[in-house]
Amino acid sequence: MRKDTAVFIITHGRAEKQLTLDLLRQSEYSGKIYLVVDNKDEQLSEYKKKYGDMLLVFDKKKYAKGIDTHINSFSMNSALFARNACIDFARQLTFKYYFVCDDDIKCVKFKDGRAGKLKTQVAKNIERIFSAMVRYMENAPLQELGIIPDNTYIGGVNNSVKRGVKWNVCQIALFKTASPVTFKSIMWEDVATLSRDIKTGKIEFSPMFLSQCTPANGTNEGGCKKMYENSSDYANSFMVLLDRPDAIKIEFKKGKFMMRSNHAAMHPCIIHERYRKERDDA
């Protein structure tokens, strides 16, 4: 793997269970890997003992003071702070590119829908995929490039597969250190941040020929599990709505609240230069 690229695995309360790290090691990933943990983690001593120089520790209270959490009273058990701490670690360690990964990724898959029927193959060489993503980012004006969750492909060759991209990035994301993405919102920070950024014309997406798998919601202890158990879909959705009231609404259907996006309003509409009218300043 390139020496100017690092993988940061954000983790909390899972010193004994590092699925993403295991996946990278099994695929013989040769690049730099770091575990990013906060100084309030109850398992910090276990992390230090087990991972040594791989461990990067940040001051959670320090990052909580300087970040827009979208709410006055909030849980400190959020991935928001770790995601932003990775920006500073990438700068300090002088990496040009960096991946931020959740700690519970079990596998990465290739998806092929060109024949009209979706085919899946588990990827064995994660390094080749990550290297290709970095090369792509080198030659494209991107702020963020990701690998989408596997459940995005439910329904087979859907519109996103046909379009080739999904305007969503979560759990695995690649960034440029020179122009990083600053996250905000205590919950659903990835969705809220992307919704904010694409309004200003920033390009952040996941290609629709890759996916990644994680344990089912609520089955993996540690991480942000307790915070989301004490929250609700309404509160989570409202975090995104605060950034994009022009494109997001919350509906109550079938006994629960659901967030709906107006995709036509989500992206900026840029008028072609040929429609420009000359100004008459006389």
Coordinates of C-alpha atoms in Angstrom, one line a residue:
M1 CA 0.0 0.0 0.0
R2 CA 1.1 3.6 -0.6
K3 CA 3.2 5.2 2.1
D4 CA 1.2 8.4 1.9
T5 CA -2.1 6.7 2.9
A6 CA -3.3 5.5 6.3
V7 CA -6.3 3.6 7.6
F8 CA -7.8 4.9 10.8
I9 CA -10.2 2.5 12.6
I10 CA -12.4 4.4 15.0
T11 CA -13.4 2.3 17.9
H12 CA -14.9 2.4 21.4
G13 CA -15.4 -0.4 24.0
R14 CA -14.3 -3.2 21.7
A15 CA -10.7 -3.9 22.6
E16 CA -11.3 -7.6 22.3
K17 CA -13.4 -7.5 19.1
Q18 CA -11.8 -5.7 16.1
L19 CA -13.6 -7.0 13.0
T20 CA -12.2 -4.4 10.6
L21 CA -8.6 -5.0 11.8
D22 CA -9.1 -8.7 11.4
L23 CA -10.4 -8.3 7.9
L24 CA -7.4 -6.2 6.8
R25 CA -4.9 -8.6 8.4
Q26 CA -6.6 -11.6 6.8
S27 CA -6.4 -9.9 3.4
E28 CA -2.7 -9.2 4.0
Y29 CA -3.1 -5.4 3.9
S30 CA 0.4 -3.9 4.0
G31 CA -0.4 -0.3 4.7
K32 CA -0.4 1.7 7.9
I33 CA -3.3 0.9 10.2
Y34 CA -4.2 2.8 13.4
L35 CA -6.9 2.4 16.0
V36 CA -8.4 5.7 17.1
V37 CA -9.8 5.6 20.6
D38 CA -10.9 8.4 23.1
N39 CA -9.3 9.0 26.5
K40 CA -12.6 8.2 28.3
D41 CA -12.9 4.7 27.0
E42 CA -13.3 2.3 29.9
Q43 CA -11.2 -0.3 28.0
L44 CA -8.3 2.1 27.3
S45 CA -5.7 0.2 29.2
E46 CA -6.7 -3.0 27.4
Y47 CA -6.3 -1.2 24.0
K48 CA -2.9 0.0 25.0
K49 CA -1.8 -3.4 26.2
K50 CA -3.0 -5.2 23.0
Y51 CA -2.3 -2.7 20.2
G52 CA 0.7 -0.6 21.4
D53 CA 2.0 1.8 18.7
M54 CA -1.1 1.2 16.6
L55 CA -3.2 3.1 19.1
L56 CA -4.0 6.8 18.7
V57 CA -5.7 8.4 21.7
F58 CA -7.6 11.7 21.5
D59 CA -9.1 14.0 24.2
K60 CA -12.9 13.6 23.7
K61 CA -13.9 16.7 25.8
K62 CA -11.6 18.9 23.7
Y63 CA -13.2 17.8 20.5
A64 CA -16.7 18.1 22.0
K65 CA -16.2 21.8 22.7
G66 CA -15.4 22.7 19.2
I67 CA -17.9 20.7 17.2
D68 CA -21.5 21.5 16.2
T69 CA -23.4 18.6 17.8
H70 CA -26.9 20.0 16.7
I71 CA -28.1 19.7 20.3
N72 CA -27.4 21.3 23.6
S73 CA -27.4 18.2 25.8
F74 CA -25.8 15.2 24.2
S75 CA -24.3 11.8 24.8
M76 CA -20.5 11.7 24.6
N77 CA -20.7 8.1 23.2
S78 CA -20.8 9.2 19.6
A79 CA -18.5 8.6 16.6
L80 CA -18.6 12.3 15.8
F81 CA -15.6 13.2 17.8
A82 CA -13.4 10.4 16.6
R83 CA -14.1 11.2 12.9
N84 CA -12.9 14.7 13.4
A85 CA -9.9 13.6 15.5
C86 CA -8.7 11.6 12.4
I87 CA -8.2 14.9 10.6
D88 CA -5.6 16.0 13.1
F89 CA -4.0 12.6 13.3
A90 CA -3.6 12.5 9.5
R91 CA -1.9 16.0 9.6
Q92 CA 0.3 15.1 12.5
L93 CA 1.5 11.9 10.8
T94 CA 1.8 13.7 7.4
F95 CA -0.4 11.4 5.4
K96 CA -1.8 12.7 2.2
Y97 CA -4.8 10.5 2.2
Y98 CA -6.6 8.6 4.9
F99 CA -9.4 6.1 5.3
V100 CA -11.8 6.3 8.3
C101 CA -13.4 2.9 9.0
D102 CA -15.8 1.7 11.6
D103 CA -14.4 -1.1 13.7
D104 CA -17.1 -3.8 12.8
I105 CA -16.7 -4.4 9.1
K106 CA -16.8 -8.1 8.3
C107 CA -16.2 -8.1 4.6
V108 CA -16.0 -6.2 1.4
K109 CA -17.8 -7.4 -1.8
F110 CA -17.8 -6.7 -5.5
K111 CA -21.2 -6.1 -7.1
D112 CA -21.8 -6.5 -10.8
G113 CA -25.2 -5.5 -12.3
R114 CA -24.2 -5.0 -15.9
A115 CA -26.1 -8.1 -17.2
G116 CA -29.3 -6.9 -15.6
K117 CA -29.0 -9.3 -12.6
L118 CA -26.9 -8.5 -9.6
K119 CA -23.8 -10.8 -9.0
T120 CA -21.8 -10.7 -5.8
Q121 CA -18.2 -11.8 -5.1
V122 CA -16.4 -11.4 -1.8
A123 CA -13.2 -9.3 -2.2
K124 CA -10.0 -11.0 -1.0
N125 CA -7.5 -8.2 -1.7
I126 CA -8.7 -5.1 0.2
E127 CA -5.4 -3.4 -0.6
R128 CA -6.0 -3.3 -4.3
I129 CA -9.4 -1.8 -3.7
F130 CA -8.1 0.9 -1.4
S131 CA -5.2 1.7 -3.8
A132 CA -7.7 2.1 -6.7
M133 CA -9.8 4.4 -4.6
V134 CA -6.8 6.6 -3.8
R135 CA -5.8 6.8 -7.4
Y136 CA -9.3 7.8 -8.4
M137 CA -9.3 10.5 -5.7
E138 CA -6.0 11.8 -7.0
N139 CA -7.5 12.5 -10.4
A140 CA -11.0 13.6 -9.5
P141 CA -12.3 16.7 -7.5
L142 CA -13.7 14.6 -4.7
Q143 CA -14.0 15.4 -1.0
E144 CA -15.0 11.9 0.1
L145 CA -15.2 8.5 -1.5
G146 CA -16.8 5.5 0.2
I147 CA -18.0 1.9 0.1
I148 CA -21.7 1.6 0.7
P149 CA -23.4 -0.9 3.1
D150 CA -24.5 -4.2 1.5
N151 CA -28.2 -3.6 2.2
T152 CA -28.2 -0.7 -0.3
Y153 CA -28.4 -3.4 -3.0
I154 CA -31.7 -4.8 -1.7
G155 CA -34.0 -5.2 -4.7
G156 CA -31.2 -6.1 -7.1
V157 CA -30.3 -3.8 -10.0
N158 CA -32.0 -0.7 -8.6
N159 CA -31.8 2.9 -9.8
S160 CA -28.6 3.5 -7.8
V161 CA -26.9 0.6 -9.5
K162 CA -28.0 1.8 -12.9
R163 CA -26.8 5.3 -12.1
G164 CA -23.4 4.0 -10.9
V165 CA -23.2 6.1 -7.7
K166 CA -24.9 6.5 -4.4
W167 CA -24.9 9.9 -2.8
N168 CA -24.1 8.4 0.6
V169 CA -20.9 7.5 2.4
C170 CA -20.7 5.6 5.7
Q171 CA -18.5 3.1 7.6
I172 CA -15.7 3.2 5.1
A173 CA -14.6 6.6 3.7
L174 CA -11.5 8.0 2.0
F175 CA -10.4 11.7 2.5
K176 CA -7.7 14.1 1.4
T177 CA -5.8 15.5 4.3
A178 CA -5.4 18.8 2.4
S179 CA -9.2 19.3 2.1
P180 CA -10.8 17.1 4.8
V181 CA -14.5 16.8 5.6
T182 CA -15.4 18.2 9.1
F183 CA -18.3 16.2 10.6
K184 CA -21.1 17.6 12.8
S185 CA -24.3 16.3 14.4
I186 CA -24.2 14.0 17.4
M187 CA -26.2 11.3 15.6
W188 CA -26.2 10.2 12.0
E189 CA -23.2 12.4 11.6
D190 CA -22.3 10.9 8.2
V191 CA -25.7 11.6 6.7
A192 CA -26.0 15.1 8.1
T193 CA -22.5 16.1 7.0
L194 CA -22.9 14.8 3.4
S195 CA -26.3 16.4 3.1
R196 CA -24.7 19.7 4.1
D197 CA -21.7 19.4 1.8
I198 CA -23.5 18.5 -1.4
K199 CA -25.6 21.6 -1.1
T200 CA -22.4 23.6 -1.8
G201 CA -21.4 21.5 -4.7
K202 CA -18.9 19.2 -2.9
I203 CA -18.6 15.7 -4.4
E204 CA -19.0 12.9 -1.9
F205 CA -20.3 9.5 -3.0
S206 CA -19.9 5.7 -3.1
P207 CA -19.5 3.8 -6.4
M208 CA -22.2 1.2 -7.0
F209 CA -19.9 -1.8 -7.6
L210 CA -18.6 -2.3 -4.1
S211 CA -20.3 -3.0 -0.7
Q212 CA -19.3 -3.7 2.9
C213 CA -20.9 -5.8 5.5
T214 CA -21.4 -5.3 9.3
P215 CA -23.2 -7.2 12.0
A216 CA -27.0 -6.6 12.2
N217 CA -28.0 -3.5 14.1
G218 CA -28.1 -3.9 17.8
T219 CA -26.1 -7.2 17.9
N220 CA -22.6 -5.8 18.4
E221 CA -21.8 -4.6 21.9
G222 CA -19.8 -1.4 22.4
G223 CA -19.4 1.4 19.9
C224 CA -22.5 3.7 19.8
K225 CA -25.0 1.0 20.5
K226 CA -26.3 2.4 23.8
M227 CA -26.6 5.9 22.4
Y228 CA -28.8 4.8 19.6
E229 CA -30.8 2.5 21.8
N230 CA -31.7 5.6 23.9
S231 CA -32.5 7.7 20.8
S232 CA -35.3 7.5 18.3
D233 CA -35.7 7.6 14.5
Y234 CA -37.4 11.0 14.9
A235 CA -34.4 12.5 16.8
N236 CA -31.9 11.0 14.4
S237 CA -33.7 12.3 11.4
F238 CA -34.1 15.7 12.9
M239 CA -30.3 16.0 13.1
V240 CA -30.2 15.8 9.3
L241 CA -33.3 18.1 8.8
L242 CA -31.5 20.8 10.7
D243 CA -28.9 21.0 8.0
R244 CA -31.3 20.6 5.0
P245 CA -34.8 21.8 5.8
D246 CA -35.1 22.5 2.1
A247 CA -34.6 18.8 1.1
I248 CA -35.5 16.7 4.1
K249 CA -38.8 15.9 5.7
I250 CA -39.9 13.5 8.5
E251 CA -43.0 11.4 7.9
F252 CA -44.9 9.2 10.3
K253 CA -45.8 5.9 8.6
K254 CA -46.7 2.4 9.8
G255 CA -46.2 3.4 13.4
K256 CA -42.8 5.0 13.1
F257 CA -41.0 8.1 11.9
M258 CA -39.1 8.0 8.6
M259 CA -36.7 10.5 7.0
R260 CA -37.5 11.3 3.4
S261 CA -35.1 13.1 1.0
N262 CA -36.2 15.2 -2.0
H263 CA -33.3 14.3 -4.3
A264 CA -34.2 17.0 -6.8
A265 CA -33.7 19.6 -4.1
M266 CA -30.7 17.9 -2.5
H267 CA -28.2 18.9 -5.2
P268 CA -27.4 22.4 -6.4
C269 CA -28.9 23.3 -9.8
I270 CA -26.2 25.0 -11.9
I271 CA -27.4 26.8 -15.0
H272 CA -25.3 26.2 -18.1
E273 CA -23.1 29.1 -19.3
R274 CA -25.0 29.4 -22.6
Y275 CA -28.0 30.8 -20.7
R276 CA -25.9 33.7 -19.3
K277 CA -27.2 37.1 -20.1
E278 CA -24.9 40.0 -20.6
R279 CA -25.2 42.8 -18.0
D280 CA -26.0 46.3 -19.2
D281 CA -24.1 48.5 -16.7
A282 CA -24.6 51.6 -18.8

